[in-house]
Short mmCIF file of C-alpha atoms in Angstrom, two decimals:
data_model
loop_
_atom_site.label_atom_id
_atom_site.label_comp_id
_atom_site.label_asym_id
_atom_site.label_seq_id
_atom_site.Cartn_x
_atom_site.Cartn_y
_atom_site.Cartn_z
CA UNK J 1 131.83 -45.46 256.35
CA UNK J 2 130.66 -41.85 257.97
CA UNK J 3 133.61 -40.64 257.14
CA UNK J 4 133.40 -41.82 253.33
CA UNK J 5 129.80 -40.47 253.42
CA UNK J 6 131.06 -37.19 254.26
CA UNK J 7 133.62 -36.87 252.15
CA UNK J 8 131.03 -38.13 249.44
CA UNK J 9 128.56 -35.38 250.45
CA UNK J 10 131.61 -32.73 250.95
CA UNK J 11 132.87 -33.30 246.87
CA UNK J 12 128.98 -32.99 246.15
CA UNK J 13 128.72 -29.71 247.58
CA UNK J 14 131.74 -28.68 245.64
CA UNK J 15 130.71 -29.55 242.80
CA UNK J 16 127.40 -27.87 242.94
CA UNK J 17 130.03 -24.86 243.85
CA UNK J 18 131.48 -24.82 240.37
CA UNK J 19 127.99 -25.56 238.46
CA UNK J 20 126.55 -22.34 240.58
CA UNK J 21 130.32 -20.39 239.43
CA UNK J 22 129.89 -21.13 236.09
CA UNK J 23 126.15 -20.31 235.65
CA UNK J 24 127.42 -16.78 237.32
CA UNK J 25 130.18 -16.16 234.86
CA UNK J 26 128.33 -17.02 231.66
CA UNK J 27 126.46 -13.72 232.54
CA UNK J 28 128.44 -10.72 233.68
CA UNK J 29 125.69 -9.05 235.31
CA UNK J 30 124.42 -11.95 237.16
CA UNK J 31 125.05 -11.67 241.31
CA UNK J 32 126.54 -14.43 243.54
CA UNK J 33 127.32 -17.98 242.89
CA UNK J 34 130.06 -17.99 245.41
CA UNK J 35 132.35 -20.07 247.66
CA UNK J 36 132.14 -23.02 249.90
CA UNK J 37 131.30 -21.96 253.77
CA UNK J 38 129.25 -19.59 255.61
CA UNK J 39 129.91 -17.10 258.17
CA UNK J 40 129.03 -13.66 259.74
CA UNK J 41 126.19 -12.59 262.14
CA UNK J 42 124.21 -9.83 261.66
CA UNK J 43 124.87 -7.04 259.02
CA UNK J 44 128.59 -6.08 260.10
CA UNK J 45 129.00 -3.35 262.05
CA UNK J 46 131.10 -1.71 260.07
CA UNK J 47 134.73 -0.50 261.48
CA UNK J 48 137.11 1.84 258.94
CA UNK J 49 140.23 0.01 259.36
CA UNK J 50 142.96 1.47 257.86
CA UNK J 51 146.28 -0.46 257.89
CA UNK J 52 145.51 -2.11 261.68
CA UNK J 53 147.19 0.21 263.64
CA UNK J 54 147.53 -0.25 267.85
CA UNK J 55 143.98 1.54 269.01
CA UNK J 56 142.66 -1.55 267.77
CA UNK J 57 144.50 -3.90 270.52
CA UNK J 58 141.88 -2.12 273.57
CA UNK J 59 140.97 -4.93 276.30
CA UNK J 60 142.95 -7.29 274.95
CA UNK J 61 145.26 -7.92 277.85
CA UNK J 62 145.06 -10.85 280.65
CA UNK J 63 141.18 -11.70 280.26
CA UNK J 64 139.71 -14.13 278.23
CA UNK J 65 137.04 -12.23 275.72
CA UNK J 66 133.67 -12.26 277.16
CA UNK J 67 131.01 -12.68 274.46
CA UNK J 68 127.94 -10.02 274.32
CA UNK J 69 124.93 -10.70 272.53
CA UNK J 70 123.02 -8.28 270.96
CA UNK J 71 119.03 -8.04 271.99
CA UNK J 72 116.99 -8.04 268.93
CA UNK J 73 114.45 -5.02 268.50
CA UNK J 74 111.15 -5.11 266.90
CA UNK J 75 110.21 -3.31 263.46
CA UNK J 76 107.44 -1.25 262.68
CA UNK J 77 105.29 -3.50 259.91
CA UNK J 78 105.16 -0.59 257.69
CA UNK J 79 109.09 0.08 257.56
CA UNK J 80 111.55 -2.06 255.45
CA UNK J 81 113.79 -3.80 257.88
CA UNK J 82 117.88 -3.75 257.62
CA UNK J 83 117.85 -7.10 255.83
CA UNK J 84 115.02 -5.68 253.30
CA UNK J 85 116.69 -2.72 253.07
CA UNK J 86 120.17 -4.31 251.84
CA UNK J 87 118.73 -6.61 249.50
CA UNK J 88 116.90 -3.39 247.64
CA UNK J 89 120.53 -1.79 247.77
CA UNK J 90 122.43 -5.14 246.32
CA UNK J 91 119.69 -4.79 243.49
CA UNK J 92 119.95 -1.06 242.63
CA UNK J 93 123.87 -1.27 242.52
CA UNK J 94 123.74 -4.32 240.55
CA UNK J 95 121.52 -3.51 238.24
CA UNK J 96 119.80 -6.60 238.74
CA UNK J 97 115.53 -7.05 239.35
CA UNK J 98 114.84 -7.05 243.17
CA UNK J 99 113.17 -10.28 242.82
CA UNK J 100 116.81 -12.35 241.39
CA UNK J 101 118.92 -10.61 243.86
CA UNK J 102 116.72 -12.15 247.25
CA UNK J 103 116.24 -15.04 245.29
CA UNK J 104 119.93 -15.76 245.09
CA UNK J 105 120.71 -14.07 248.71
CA UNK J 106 117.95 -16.52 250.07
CA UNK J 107 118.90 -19.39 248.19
CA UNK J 108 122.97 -19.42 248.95
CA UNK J 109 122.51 -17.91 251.88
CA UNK J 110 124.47 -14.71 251.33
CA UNK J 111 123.93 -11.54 252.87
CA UNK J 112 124.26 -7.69 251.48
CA UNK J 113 126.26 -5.00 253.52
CA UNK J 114 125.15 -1.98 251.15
CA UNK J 115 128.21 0.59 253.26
CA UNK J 116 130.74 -2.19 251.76
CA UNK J 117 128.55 -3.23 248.83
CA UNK J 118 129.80 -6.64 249.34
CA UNK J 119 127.86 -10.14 249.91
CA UNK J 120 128.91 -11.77 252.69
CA UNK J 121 127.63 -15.44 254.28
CA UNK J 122 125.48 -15.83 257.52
CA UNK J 123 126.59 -17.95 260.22
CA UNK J 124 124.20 -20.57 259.85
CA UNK J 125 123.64 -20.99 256.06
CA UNK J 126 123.29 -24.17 254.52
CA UNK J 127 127.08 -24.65 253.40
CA UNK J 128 128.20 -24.77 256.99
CA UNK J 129 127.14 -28.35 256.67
CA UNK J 130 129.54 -28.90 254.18
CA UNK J 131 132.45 -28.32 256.66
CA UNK J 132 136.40 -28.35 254.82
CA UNK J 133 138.44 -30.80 252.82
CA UNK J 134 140.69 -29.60 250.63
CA UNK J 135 139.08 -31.11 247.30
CA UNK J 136 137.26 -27.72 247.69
CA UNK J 137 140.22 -26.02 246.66
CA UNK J 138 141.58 -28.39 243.85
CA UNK J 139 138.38 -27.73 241.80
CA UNK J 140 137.56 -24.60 242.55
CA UNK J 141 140.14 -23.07 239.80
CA UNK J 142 137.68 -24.97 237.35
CA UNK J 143 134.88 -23.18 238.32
CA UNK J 144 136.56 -19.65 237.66
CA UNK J 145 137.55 -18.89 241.60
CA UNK J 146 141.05 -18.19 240.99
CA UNK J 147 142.47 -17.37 244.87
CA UNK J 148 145.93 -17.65 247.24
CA UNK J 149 145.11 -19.56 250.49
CA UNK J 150 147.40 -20.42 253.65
CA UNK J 151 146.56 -22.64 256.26
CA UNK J 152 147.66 -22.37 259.74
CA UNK J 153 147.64 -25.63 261.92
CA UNK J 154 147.68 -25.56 265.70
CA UNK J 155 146.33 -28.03 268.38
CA UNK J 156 144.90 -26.67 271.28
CA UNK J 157 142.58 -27.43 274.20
CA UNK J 158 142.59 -31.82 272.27
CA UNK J 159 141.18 -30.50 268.99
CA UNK J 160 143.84 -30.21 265.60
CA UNK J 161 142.45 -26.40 264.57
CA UNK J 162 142.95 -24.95 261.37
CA UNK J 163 142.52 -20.98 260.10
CA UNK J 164 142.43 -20.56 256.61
CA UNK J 165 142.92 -17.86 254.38
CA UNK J 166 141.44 -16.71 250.99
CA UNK J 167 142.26 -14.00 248.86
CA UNK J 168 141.25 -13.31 244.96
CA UNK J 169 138.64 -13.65 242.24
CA UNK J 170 135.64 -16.10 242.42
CA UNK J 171 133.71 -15.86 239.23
CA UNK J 172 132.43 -12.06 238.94
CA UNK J 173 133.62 -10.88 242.49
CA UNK J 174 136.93 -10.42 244.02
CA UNK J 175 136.86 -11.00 247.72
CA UNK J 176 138.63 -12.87 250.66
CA UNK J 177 137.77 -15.34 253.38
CA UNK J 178 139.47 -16.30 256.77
CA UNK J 179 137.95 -19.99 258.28
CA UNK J 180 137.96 -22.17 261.54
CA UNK J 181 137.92 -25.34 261.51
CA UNK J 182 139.02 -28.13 264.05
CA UNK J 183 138.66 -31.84 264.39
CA UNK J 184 139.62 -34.93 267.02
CA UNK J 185 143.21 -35.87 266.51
CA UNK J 186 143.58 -38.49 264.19
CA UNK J 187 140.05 -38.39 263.53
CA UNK J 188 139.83 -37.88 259.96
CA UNK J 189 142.48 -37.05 257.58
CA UNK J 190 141.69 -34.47 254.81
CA UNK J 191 138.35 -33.56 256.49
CA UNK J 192 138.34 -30.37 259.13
CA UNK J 193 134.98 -29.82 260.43
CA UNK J 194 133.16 -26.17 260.51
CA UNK J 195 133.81 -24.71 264.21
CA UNK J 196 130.80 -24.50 265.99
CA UNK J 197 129.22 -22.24 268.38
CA UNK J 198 131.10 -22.90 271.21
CA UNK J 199 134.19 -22.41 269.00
CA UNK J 200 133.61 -19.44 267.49
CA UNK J 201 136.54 -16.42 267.54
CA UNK J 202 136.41 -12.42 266.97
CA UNK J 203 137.86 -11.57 263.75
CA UNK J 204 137.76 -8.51 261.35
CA UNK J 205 139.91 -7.73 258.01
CA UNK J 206 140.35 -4.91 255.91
CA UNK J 207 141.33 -5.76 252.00
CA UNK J 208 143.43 -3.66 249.60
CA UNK J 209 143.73 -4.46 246.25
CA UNK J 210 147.60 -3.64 245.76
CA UNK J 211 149.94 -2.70 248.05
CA UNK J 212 150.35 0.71 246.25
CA UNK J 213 146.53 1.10 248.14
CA UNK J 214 147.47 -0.75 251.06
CA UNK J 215 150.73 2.15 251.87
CA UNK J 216 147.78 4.74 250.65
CA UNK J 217 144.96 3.64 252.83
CA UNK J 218 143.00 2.97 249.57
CA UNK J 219 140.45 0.10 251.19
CA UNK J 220 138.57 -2.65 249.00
CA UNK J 221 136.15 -3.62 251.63
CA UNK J 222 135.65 -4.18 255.50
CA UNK J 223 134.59 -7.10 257.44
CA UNK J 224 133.73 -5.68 260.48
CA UNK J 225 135.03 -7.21 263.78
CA UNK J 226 132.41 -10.31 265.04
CA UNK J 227 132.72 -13.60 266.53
CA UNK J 228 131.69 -16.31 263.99
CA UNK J 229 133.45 -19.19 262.31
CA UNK J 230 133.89 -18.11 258.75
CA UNK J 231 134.68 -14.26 257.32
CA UNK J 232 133.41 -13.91 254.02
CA UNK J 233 133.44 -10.75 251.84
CA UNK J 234 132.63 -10.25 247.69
CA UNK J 235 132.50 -7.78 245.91
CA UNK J 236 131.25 -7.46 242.49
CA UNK J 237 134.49 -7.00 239.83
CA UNK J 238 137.60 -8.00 239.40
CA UNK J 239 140.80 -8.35 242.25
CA UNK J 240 144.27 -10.42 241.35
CA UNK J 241 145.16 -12.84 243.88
CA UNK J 242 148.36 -12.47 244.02
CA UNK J 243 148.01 -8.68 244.57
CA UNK J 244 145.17 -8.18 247.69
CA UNK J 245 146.52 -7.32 250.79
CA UNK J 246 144.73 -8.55 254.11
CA UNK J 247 145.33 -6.56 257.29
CA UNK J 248 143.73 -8.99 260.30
CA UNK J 249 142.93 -8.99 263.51
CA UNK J 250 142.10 -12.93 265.02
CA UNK J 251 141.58 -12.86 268.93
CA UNK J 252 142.04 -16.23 270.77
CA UNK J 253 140.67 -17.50 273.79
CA UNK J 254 143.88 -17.41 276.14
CA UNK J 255 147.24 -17.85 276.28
CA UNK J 256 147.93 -21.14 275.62
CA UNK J 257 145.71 -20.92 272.21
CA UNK J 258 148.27 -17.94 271.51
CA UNK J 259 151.05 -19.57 271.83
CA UNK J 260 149.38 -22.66 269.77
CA UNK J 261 148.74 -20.46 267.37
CA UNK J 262 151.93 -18.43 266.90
CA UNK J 263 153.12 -21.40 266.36
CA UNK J 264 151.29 -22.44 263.79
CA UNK J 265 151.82 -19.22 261.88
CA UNK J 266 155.68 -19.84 261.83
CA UNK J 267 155.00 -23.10 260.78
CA UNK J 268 153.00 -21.49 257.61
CA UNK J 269 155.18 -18.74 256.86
CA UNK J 270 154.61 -16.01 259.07
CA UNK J 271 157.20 -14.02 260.88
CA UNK J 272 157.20 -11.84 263.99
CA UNK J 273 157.01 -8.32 263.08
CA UNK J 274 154.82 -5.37 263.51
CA UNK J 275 152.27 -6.05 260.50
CA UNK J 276 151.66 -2.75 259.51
CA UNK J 277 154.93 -1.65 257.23
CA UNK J 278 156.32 -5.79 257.22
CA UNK J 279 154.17 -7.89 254.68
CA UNK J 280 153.68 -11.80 255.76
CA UNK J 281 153.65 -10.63 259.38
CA UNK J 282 151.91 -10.94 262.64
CA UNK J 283 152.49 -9.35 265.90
CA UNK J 284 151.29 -10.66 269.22
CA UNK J 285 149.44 -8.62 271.59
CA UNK J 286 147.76 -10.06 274.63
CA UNK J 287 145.19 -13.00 273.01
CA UNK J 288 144.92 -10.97 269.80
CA UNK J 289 146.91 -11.28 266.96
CA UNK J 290 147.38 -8.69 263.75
CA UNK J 291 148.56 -10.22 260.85
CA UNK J 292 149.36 -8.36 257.53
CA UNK J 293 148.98 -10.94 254.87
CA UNK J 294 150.59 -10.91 251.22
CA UNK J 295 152.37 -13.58 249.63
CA UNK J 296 152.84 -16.61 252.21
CA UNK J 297 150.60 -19.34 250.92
CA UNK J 298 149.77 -21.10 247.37
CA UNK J 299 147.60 -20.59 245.08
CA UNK J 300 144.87 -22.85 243.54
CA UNK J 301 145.77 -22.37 240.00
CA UNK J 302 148.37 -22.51 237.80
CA UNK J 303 150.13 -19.20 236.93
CA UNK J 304 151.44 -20.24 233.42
#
C-alpha cells in the first residue's frame, strides 16, 4: 500500500507538472512552469567549459572525492544579496514584473543564474519529494516538454542506481537535466527514489544547441561543477531535442562505482571513446567520467 500511495502521489505531482506547462505556454512571456525534480546548491559557480577537454580530469586519480562545504557569509542589510540580486536580473531579461518572477522562483522552487540566464532547481525544493517513475515522462509530451532522455542502470554498494538524462524543449525554455536516483533491489518496480544527501555526486555539463556549435565552441548554457542529486538548467526560447549536445563530467565515489557504472553506460548505448570529437561517448579517467552525449536514448514524443 506505501508503495501504491507513492506512486498515487508521484502521477499527482505530474500532473500538476503539465497544468503548471500549459498555464506557461498559453503566454509566451510568462517564466517557469518547469520539470519534475530539483537540484543544485548555491548559485553555480560558473566554469566556461568548452568541449570537456583533459584540464578538467585534475585530482581525479586514486582518492575518493572529499566533499568541502562552503561557510556562509553575512550581508550587509542595506545591500541586495546574490539570491535578490538574480531574481531582479531574471525579471529585467524577461521582461516580466519583479513581483511574478520571485513569485514563481519561490513557488517552484527554481533558482536564477543571471551569467547563464537560466533557471535552475535547488537541492531541496519541494519536487524532490516527488522522487522518479517513469509516468513522468509518458505525460510530459502532453504538457509541451518535448525532450530525448537515456537512462543508465548500475548497482553498486546494494542499491539499483539510475542517472538520467534530459535534453530539449519544456514549454517556453529549452534546457537539459542529468538525475540520481537509486532504490533497494527489488524494492519497487517503476519507482527510483531521489538520491539523498549521503548520495549525492559532482557533476557539471555544458549544452550546445547543434553540433555545428558544439565543433565551434558556440555554448547554450553552463551548469557549473557541484555535488547534488539533480542538474537542472532552462533557458528561456526554443532548443530541438534531437539537436543539443551535452558534454559531461559525472565523478563517482571509487572504483568499483566506475566500473558499475561503465557498465551501465554500455548497457545504454555508450561506447568507449574520447568524448570530445566521438558523439555518444564516454571516456574513463580515474572515478570521473566525460561523456559527450547526442543521439543514444529515446525520446518522449512522437516524431511524425
Amino acid at each position: 500500500m506505501r508503495v501504491t500511495a507513492k506512486r498515487m502521489f508521484c502521477m499527482v505531482l505530474a500532473a500538476l507538472m503539465i497544468l503548471f506547462s500549459f498555464t506557461a505556454c498559453n503566454n509566451e512571456e510568462e517564466d517557469p512552469g518547469i520539470t519534475r525534480g530539483t537540484d543544485s546548491i548555491q548559485a553555480p559557480a560558473v566554469t566556461t567549459t568548452a568541449p570537456v577537454t583533459e584540464a578538467t580530469t585534475a585530482a581525479t586519480t586514486g582518492t575518493t572525492a572529499s566533499t568541502t562545504k562552503k561557510s556562509s557569509s553575512s550581508n550587509n542589510s542595506n545591500t541586495p544579496t546574490k539570491s535578490q540580486q538574480d531574481i531582479s536580473d531574471a525579471a529585467n531579461n524577461s521582461g516580466q514584473s519583479l513581483a511574478l518572477v520571485s513569485s514563481l522562483i519561490n513557488a517552484f522552487g527554481f533558482n536564477y543564474d543571471s551569467k547563464e540566464q537560466v533557471f535552475y532547481t535547488e537541492l531541496d525544493s519541494w519536487q524532490r519529494s516527488g522522487n522518479y517513475i517513469k509516468h513522468y515522462d509518458t505525460v510530459a509530451a502532453f504538457g509541451n516538454m518535448r525532450y530525448l532522455t537515456t537512462k543508465v542502470d548500475f548497482n553498486y554498494d546494494g542499491l539499483s542506481w539510475r542517472l538520467q538524462f534530459w535534453k530539449g524543449q519544456y514549454g517556453a525554455f529549452g534546457g537539459a537535466e542529468i538525475g540520481v536516483y537509486n532504490k533497494i533491489p527489488g524494492q519497487t518496480d517503476e519507482l527510483y527514489y531521489c538520491a539523498d544527501d549521503d548520495h549525492l555526486l559532482y557533476m557539471s555539463y555544458t549544452m550546445y544547441k547543434t553540433p555545428s556549435d558544439y565543433h565551434n565552441g558556440i555554448k547554450y548554457f553552463t551548469r557549473g561543477w557541484q555535488k547534488h542529486w539533480w542538474l537542472t538548467g532552462f533557458k528561456p526560447g526554443t532548443a530541438t531535442a534531437t539537436d543539443l549536445v551535452m558534454s559531461a563530467r559525472i565523478r563517482t565515489y571509487d572504483t568499483q562505482m566506475a566500473s558499475a557504472m561503465e557498465k551501465g553506460l554500455q548497457a545504454a548505448g555508450f561506447k568507449s571513446g574520447d568524448a570530445k570529437t566521438q558523439y555518444d561517448t564516454y571516456r574513463r579517467s580515474g572515478f570521473d567520467f566525460f561523456i559527450l552525449w547526442y543521439s543514444v536514448g529515446t525520446t518522449n514524443y512522437n516524431n511524425n
